[in-house]
Amino acid sequence: MELADIGMAPRREEKVGTLEEAVGLIKNGDMLAFGGIHSHNGPMALIRQMIRSGIKDLHAIGNVSAGMPADILIGGGCIETFTVCYVGLEHLGFAPRFRKAAEERKIKIIDGDEIYYVLGLKAGAVGLPFVPHPPGHEARDNPKFESTYARTTDPYTGREVIVSPAIAPDVGIIHAAQCDPFGNVVHLGSVVADDLIAKASARTIVTTEEIVPLDSIKRDPKRTSIPGHYVDLVVEVPYGAHPLSCHGVYNHDEPHIVEYRDADIDAYLQEYVFGVEDHFAYLEKFGIERLMALRESL
Amino acid sequence: MELADIGMAPRREEKVGTLEEAVGLIKNGDMLAFGGIHSHNGPMALIRQMIRSGIKDLHAIGNVSAGMPADILIGGGCIETFTVCYVGLEHLGFAPRFRKAAEERKIKIIDGDEIYYVLGLKAGAVGLPFVPHPPGHEARDNPKFESTYARTTDPYTGREVIVSPAIAPDVGIIHAAQCDPFGNVVHLGSVVADDLIAKASARTIVTTEEIVPLDSIKRDPKRTSIPGHYVDLVVEVPYGAHPLSCHGVYNHDEPHIVEYRDADIDAYLQEYVFGVEDHFAYLEKFGIERLMALRESL
Amino acid sequence: MKSSKPATDYSIGELMAVSIARQMEVHDGDWAAIGAYSELPMASMKLARLLYAPNLWWMSGGGGAINSTSKVVRSTSDFRVIRGAEYVMNMQDIVDIEMWRFSRGREKVVAVVGGIQIDKHGASNMVCVGDYANPTVRGVGTVGLCFGVSFSMVYFFTLHHNPKIFVDQVDFISSPGHTEARRKYVPEGCEGPQLVFSPLGIFDFESAARTMRLRSLHPGVTATEVVEKTGFELAIPDDVPETDPPTELELTLLRNAIDPDGVLRELRITR
Amino acid sequence: MKSSKPATDYSIGELMAVSIARQMEVHDGDWAAIGAYSELPMASMKLARLLYAPNLWWMSGGGGAINSTSKVVRSTSDFRVIRGAEYVMNMQDIVDIEMWRFSRGREKVVAVVGGIQIDKHGASNMVCVGDYANPTVRGVGTVGLCFGVSFSMVYFFTLHHNPKIFVDQVDFISSPGHTEARRKYVPEGCEGPQLVFSPLGIFDFESAARTMRLRSLHPGVTATEVVEKTGFELAIPDDVPETDPPTELELTLLRNAIDPDGVLRELRITR
C-alpha cells in the first residue's frame, strides 16, 4: 500500500507507452544509438516502426557490432551518416545494404574502433571533453580518417597523443528481457554497451519482453542493469527483438535473417514492415509455433 | 570429472594461499590500493598482517572513502604517502591517526577527488595516458595542489582543460564474501571500486569469507564481480573484514571501531595486532557469540 | 500535501529532515545524492519520496543504493541500505553521475551535503582548516565535492551552527560558492549552492551580492542568535518567517516507517 | 600431452582448430580473445583448456563470456555461450582489456582473429578493399583490431587461402604488421602478429625481413600450391614439415564434448 492509494500523496508516474510514442521521441536528423550486439538484443520492433514512420537523415552510431538493425535502417532509407565500428552479419557474411550504400557512397561513414565507440559514449555520458588513447594507435591507418581522431599533448610525458571525441546521442533505443514501469531494466544475458547508451543519450527508450512490477526489481536490485532514471519511455513488446535473439528469452531466428539478407530489400520491407499494421501483425506472419520454438532460457 | 583426474591433461592451478604469502607479495615502497568503503569490506585481517610484518613506506591510494583501514595503516607506521579522496570515520568523526599525521606533516598527502581516483584507476588499468576533466573544476582550489593536476588543450574547442594522471597501483587488496580457487570474486553487496582496483593493480590479492567451488561460480556467471584472471592470490579469512562489515555476511562492529578510535594506538596495536599470533587468535578476543551476533544476510 | 496538523513534540533533527524533504518537492523527477555521515538527509529523501516527490531518484552515498526503502541506518554505505533499492551503483556509476550530464536537459541533478566550513558565498570545505600545507585541522578530503561544479544544484545541511563552520571565506574551496571563479569557469546549468539547513534556520543565497541570507528561523530561535553564531555578515530580510514545524503525518512516517530505530533523534546536533 | 594416436579421418576445420589449440599451450596462464565469426577459434579455446592450457582465460567475442564451457554455437555473442562461463564482460570490460595493461608484466594478452586482407608483414584489414574513400569492397569496420597495437600477440586464422586475402600490402591498416610504423609507435611488449593458420598451412613472421614465412604444410598440400595462392613472395625455408594431424583424443573431444552439433565440420572453408 502506498500513501497515494489513499489519496495522501502524489503517485509515482509510470513511463509506459507505445511504439508510436517511442517513435515520437525520435526526430529526423537525430544521432541514434541502438543496443544489443550482432544478432542479439536489437530493438527490432521499434526499428521497424521507425522505418514505417519515415524517420530520415539519422546519424546512427549503431552498437559496437551492428548487424541487421544497421542494415535495415540503411535499407529503409533512415540513415544519412553511420559511425561504424562493425556492421556485418557474422558467419552470415557482409550486411548487404550497408555494403552497397558504402560502396555507392550513399551514406557518410565515420570509422571508429571499439575504443572510439565505448570510451566516446562514456565521455559523452559525463561531459569528459575528449578521450585520450593509449600509445601505439598511431601505427594504424588513422591518417586515412582524420575526421575521426585529433591530437593533443600528454602533459606528463610531453608526447603527442591521439584523441577521439565524446559521443552523446540524441536518442538511445534498447531492448531487454525485463523492465519495470519506472524504467529499471534487467538484462538476463549480456549487457554489452546498453548501459552506456542509456547513460550517454539525451533520451532513452527501452522496449522489453515484459514489464515487471517494481517489487520484482526490488527483490534483487543488483540484477538491475540500467537504473530507471536514465530511461524516458518503456514499451512492452513481446518478441520485440525478432528476428534477433533476446538474451535469456529466445534465440535468434537465423533462417529469417538469411531470408532478409537474400531478399530484395524493397520487397522485404513491403512484406514485413509497410505491409503489416503493427508488431503483432508482423509476429502473425511467423506463427506461434515458430516463435515458441525459438524460446530458450539461460 | 576432468581429464586431469585421470592423468590425461595438466590440472588448472589454484591460487589459494595464506595471509603470510599475501604479505610476501607486498614490498616496502609499493603503491597500495585497498578495497571496500567506509566501515565496509576492508581487508582488515591482511592489513593487520601487513602491520605485524613491518611493511613500510607505502604510497596508499586507499579506497575512495577510507576509514579504519587507512587510519590503522598510518598508525602502524606503514605509510609514507597517502592519496586522499576521503579518510574519516563517517558519523564517528575524524580518523585520528590520519589527522594527527597530516597535521604534524608526518605523511605526504596528495588530495584527489572521486573523479581523480576512479577515472585515474580506470586509466591506469588500461594505459590511457591521462584523464581529461570536464569543465568547471578550475573553480575549485586546484591551484593549491598543482601536483595533483596538470593541464592540456582540448583539440576540439581549443580550451585548456585540467587533467589528472593514470593510477596503476603495485598491489590491490580486496575483501569479498566469496571467491573461487581461481580468483573469481562474488560481492554480495556493493562492489564500490573493487573491480577497478583489481583491474588497475599489477598484483591483486583477494581475502574472502569463503572459498567456493568453481561450480558455484558457473551456476550464475553474471554474479561474478571480478573475473579471476585479475587475481593473483586468494586467501580464505572468515571475518577477515572485522571490525568492518563484509557486505551480505556480517555488519560492522561499531563498538569496536569506537574502541579503536579512542584507544592509544600503540596499546591497541599491541593488543590486537602484535599481541596475537594470527587472525584466529584475534577473533578469539571477541568470542563466537559476539561474532555470530554480527552476522546478517542481505 | 502537508495535510496533517502541526506537531509540537519533535527534535531539531526531525525538523531539519522534514524541511529538506519538503524542499525536494521541487525536485520531483530529479536525481539527488547524499554522502557519508548523512543519516539526516537519508531520512529526508525517504520522507520526500513518500509524501512530496514520488518520482525523485536518490542515491545513498558511496554504497550506491538507488531509492532504498530500508530503515535509516547510520552508515549510508551499510549493506542493509540495499534492501528495497532499485539499483546498486558501483563507483564508476557514481562518478559518471558526479560529472556533467546536462546533455539530457531534462532532470536536475542535486546534492545534499555537509562541510567543515561553509562561507558567505556558499563555498564549502572538507579538506583543511588553516593553511593547506600546514593545517590546524586536517579534514577528510576533497571527496565527491567535485559535483559542486557539475551538479545542477547543491543543498547544504550542518548539524552545528557556529562561527567555526560558517566562515567569511573557506580555507580551501572544495566546492565553489557564488563567486567570480564560478561565473568564469562553471558551465551554465550548474547553479551552485541553493539552501543551507542548519540547526538554527534555513538560508539561501538570494542577497544582492549572492551571499548567505536568512530565509526562515526555526521555532524558538532569534535572528540575533543566528547573527552571533555566524562568522560573517548575514543578509537578513525585514520579515523572516518561522520554519514550518513538522506535521503529525510527517513525524509518524519518520518514526514508524523511515527511522524506527530513532537514529535521527539520537543525532548529536548543537546550536 | 598429444597422448593419442594420429587420426586419419578429419576435416580441415578440425585440423586448424587443433593446431590453434596446441599453440595455446605456450599461453597457459595467459588471456585470449576471439571475435565474431569465430566458431573455429571458439572450438580451439575449449580444446586448449581441456588438454593444453587449463589456466588459459579466454573471452568469447562481444558477448563477453569468460571461459565458457558450453557447446560451440555459431554466434560467439549467443547467450547460450554464457552457460558454464565464469564471468560475463560488458563492453567497458572488453575495451579495458583491448587497451594496454602491461603494467602487470605477468600474463600475455593474445587475440585470435581474422581479416579480409592480411599482408606480408602481418598487417590486417577489416575496413575496405581498394581506395578508402571509394572502396571496391566495403568491409565490416575497424572493430576491435585496435588491440593489434595493445595486445601482447596476435594470431590470425582464415577460412580461405587465396591472393585476394593474402596481399602484398593491405588497403587499410586495421592492425599493423612488422613494419617501421609498428617499431616507431607501438610499445614494447606488444609483439604483433605471430602465426597465421590458413586452410593450407601454418605461417610465421620469422624471415629476416619479418615477412610471412611457411612454417608447416597441412597434409596433402604442396609448397607450390601455397605460393600460387599467396599474393606476395612467401618466405620458404629449405625444410618445411607437415602439420601434425589431430589425434584421436583431440577429435573425440572436439566431436563429443566441444562441438556435438558439428558446427566445425560444416564451416565453409576453401583452399
PDB file of C-alpha atoms in Angstrom, chain D residues 3 29 37 51 78 82 93 108 165 231 261 268:
ATOM      1  CA  SER D   3      48.900 -38.573 -25.954  1.00  0.00           C
ATOM      2  CA  GLY D  29      48.007 -18.729 -17.736  1.00  0.00           C
ATOM      3  CA  TYR D  37      32.555 -15.262 -36.988  1.00  0.00           C
ATOM      4  CA  LEU D  51      44.188 -30.552 -22.925  1.00  0.00           C
ATOM      5  CA  ASP D  78      24.840 -16.063 -28.474  1.00  0.00           C
ATOM      6  CA  ILE D  82      27.137 -17.759 -21.102  1.00  0.00           C
ATOM      7  CA  ASP D  93      35.329  -4.600 -19.520  1.00  0.00           C
ATOM      8  CA  LYS D 108      50.278 -12.192 -22.031  1.00  0.00           C
ATOM      9  CA  ILE D 165      43.208 -12.367 -48.827  1.00  0.00           C
ATOM     10  CA  GLY D 231      49.659 -12.685 -53.345  1.00  0.00           C
ATOM     11  CA  ASP D 261      26.300 -30.188 -33.267  1.00  0.00           C
ATOM     12  CA  ARG D 268      32.626 -23.217 -45.428  1.00  0.00           C
TER      13      ARG D 268
END
